[in-house]
PDB file of C-alpha atoms in Angstrom:
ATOM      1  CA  UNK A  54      -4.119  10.016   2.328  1.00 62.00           C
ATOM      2  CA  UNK A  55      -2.177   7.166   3.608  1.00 69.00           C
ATOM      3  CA  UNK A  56      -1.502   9.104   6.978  1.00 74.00           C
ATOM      4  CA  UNK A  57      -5.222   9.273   7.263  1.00 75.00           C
ATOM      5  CA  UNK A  58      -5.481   5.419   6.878  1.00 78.00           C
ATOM      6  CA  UNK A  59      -2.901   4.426   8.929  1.00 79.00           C
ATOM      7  CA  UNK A  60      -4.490   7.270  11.540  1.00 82.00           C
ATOM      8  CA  UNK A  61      -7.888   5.281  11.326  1.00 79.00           C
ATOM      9  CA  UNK A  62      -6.392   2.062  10.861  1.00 78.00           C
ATOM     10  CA  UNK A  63      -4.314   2.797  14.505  1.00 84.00           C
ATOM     11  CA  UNK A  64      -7.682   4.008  16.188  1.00 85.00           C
ATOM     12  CA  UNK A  65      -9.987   1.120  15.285  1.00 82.00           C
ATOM     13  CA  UNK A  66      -7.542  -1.572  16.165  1.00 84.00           C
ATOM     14  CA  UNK A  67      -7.062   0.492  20.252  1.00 87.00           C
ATOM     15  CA  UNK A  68     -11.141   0.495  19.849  1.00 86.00           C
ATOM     16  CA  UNK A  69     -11.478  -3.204  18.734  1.00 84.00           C
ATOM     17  CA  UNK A  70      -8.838  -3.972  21.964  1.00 86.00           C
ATOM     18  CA  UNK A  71     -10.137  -2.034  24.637  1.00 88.00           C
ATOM     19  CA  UNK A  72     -13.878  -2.632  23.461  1.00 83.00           C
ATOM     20  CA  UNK A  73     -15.706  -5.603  25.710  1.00 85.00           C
ATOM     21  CA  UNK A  74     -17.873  -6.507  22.934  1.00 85.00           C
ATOM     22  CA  UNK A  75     -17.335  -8.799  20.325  1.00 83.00           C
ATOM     23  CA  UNK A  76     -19.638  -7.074  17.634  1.00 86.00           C
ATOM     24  CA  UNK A  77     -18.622  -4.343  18.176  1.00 87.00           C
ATOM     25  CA  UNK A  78     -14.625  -5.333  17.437  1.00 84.00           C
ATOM     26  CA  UNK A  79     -16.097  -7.563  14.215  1.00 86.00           C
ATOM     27  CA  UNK A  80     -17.452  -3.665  13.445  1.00 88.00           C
ATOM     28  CA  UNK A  81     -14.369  -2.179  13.603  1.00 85.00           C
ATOM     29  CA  UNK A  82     -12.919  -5.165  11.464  1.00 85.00           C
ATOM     30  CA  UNK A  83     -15.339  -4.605   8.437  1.00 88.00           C
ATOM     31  CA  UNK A  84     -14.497  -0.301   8.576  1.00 87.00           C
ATOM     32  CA  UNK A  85     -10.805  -1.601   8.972  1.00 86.00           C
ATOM     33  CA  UNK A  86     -11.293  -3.419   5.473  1.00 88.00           C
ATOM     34  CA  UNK A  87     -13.082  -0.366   4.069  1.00 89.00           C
ATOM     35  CA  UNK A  88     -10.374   1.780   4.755  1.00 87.00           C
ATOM     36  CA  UNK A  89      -8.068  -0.336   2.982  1.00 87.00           C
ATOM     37  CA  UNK A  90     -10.176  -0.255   0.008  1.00 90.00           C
ATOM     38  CA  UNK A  91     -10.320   3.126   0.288  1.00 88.00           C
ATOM     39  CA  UNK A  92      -6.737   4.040   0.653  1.00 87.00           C
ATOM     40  CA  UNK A  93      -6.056   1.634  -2.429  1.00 89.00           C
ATOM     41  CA  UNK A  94      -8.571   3.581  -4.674  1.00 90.00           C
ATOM     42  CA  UNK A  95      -6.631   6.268  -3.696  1.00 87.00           C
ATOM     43  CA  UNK A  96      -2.963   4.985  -4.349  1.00 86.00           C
ATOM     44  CA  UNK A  97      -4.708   3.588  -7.844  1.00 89.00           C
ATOM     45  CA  UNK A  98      -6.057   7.276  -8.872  1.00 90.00           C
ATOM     46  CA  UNK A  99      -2.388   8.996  -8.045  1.00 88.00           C
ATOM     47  CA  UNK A 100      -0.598   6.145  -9.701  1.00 85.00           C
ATOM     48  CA  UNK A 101      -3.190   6.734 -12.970  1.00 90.00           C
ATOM     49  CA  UNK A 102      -2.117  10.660 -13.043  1.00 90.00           C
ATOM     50  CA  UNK A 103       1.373  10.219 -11.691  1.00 86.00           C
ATOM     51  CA  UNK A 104       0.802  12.155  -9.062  1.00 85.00           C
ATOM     52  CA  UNK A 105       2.732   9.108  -7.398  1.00 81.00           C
ATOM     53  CA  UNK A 106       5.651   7.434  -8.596  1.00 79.00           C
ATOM     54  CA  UNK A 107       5.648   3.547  -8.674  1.00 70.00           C
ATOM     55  CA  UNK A 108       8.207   2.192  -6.058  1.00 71.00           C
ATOM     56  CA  UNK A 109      11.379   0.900  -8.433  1.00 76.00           C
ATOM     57  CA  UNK A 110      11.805  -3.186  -8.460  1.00 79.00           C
ATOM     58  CA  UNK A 111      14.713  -5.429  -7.713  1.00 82.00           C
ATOM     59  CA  UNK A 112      17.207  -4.891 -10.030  1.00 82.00           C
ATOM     60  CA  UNK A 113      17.873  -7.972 -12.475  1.00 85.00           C
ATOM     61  CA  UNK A 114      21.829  -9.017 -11.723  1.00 87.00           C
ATOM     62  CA  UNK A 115      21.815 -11.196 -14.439  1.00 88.00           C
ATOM     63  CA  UNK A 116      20.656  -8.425 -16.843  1.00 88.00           C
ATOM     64  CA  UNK A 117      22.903  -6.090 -15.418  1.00 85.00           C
ATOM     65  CA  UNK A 118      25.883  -8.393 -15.296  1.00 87.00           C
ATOM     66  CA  UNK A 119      25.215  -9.539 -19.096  1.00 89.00           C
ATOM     67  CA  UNK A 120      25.526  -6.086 -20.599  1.00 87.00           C
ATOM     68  CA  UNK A 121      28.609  -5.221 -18.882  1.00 86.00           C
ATOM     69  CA  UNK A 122      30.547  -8.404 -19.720  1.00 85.00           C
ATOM     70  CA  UNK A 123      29.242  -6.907 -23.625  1.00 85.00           C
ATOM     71  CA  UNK A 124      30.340  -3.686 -22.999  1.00 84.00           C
ATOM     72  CA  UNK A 125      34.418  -5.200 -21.397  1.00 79.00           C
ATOM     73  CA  UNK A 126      34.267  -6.937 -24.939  1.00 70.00           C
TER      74      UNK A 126
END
C-alpha cells in the first residue's frame, strides 16, 4: 500500500510540474492530500490487526543506565 502512495504521490507532483495550468496543479494538490489520508487509513487498519509492527522508539538512557547501576549493586 505505501508503494502505491508513494507511486501516485511521485506521478501527481511530475503532473502538477509539467502541467501549465494552475487548477489543474491545485487538482493534483487536493488528490495528493487524499492519498495521504488514504494511505494513513491504511497504516491505522494494519497497525489495529498487527499486520504491521509499530516502529520501536528512542531508547530512554536514563532508564537504561538506572537499572544497570541497580543491577552492579
Amino acid at each position: 500500500m505505501s508503494l502505491l502512495a508513494a507511486t501516485e504521490f511521485g506521478n501527481y507532483a511530475t503532473a502538477a510540474a509539467a502541467s501549465q495550468r494552475s487548477d489543474l496543479a491545485l487538482n493534483y494538490e487536493c488528490l495528493s492530500l487524499e492519498i495521504a489520508l488514504f494511505a494513513k487509513d491504511g497504516v491505522d487498519i494494519m497497525l489495529k490487526y498487527t499486520w504491521l509492527e509499530e516502529p520501536s522508539g528512542m531508547v530512554n538512557k536514563t532508564v537504561l543506565a538506572q537499572q544497570k547501576k541497580e543491577e552492579t549493586h
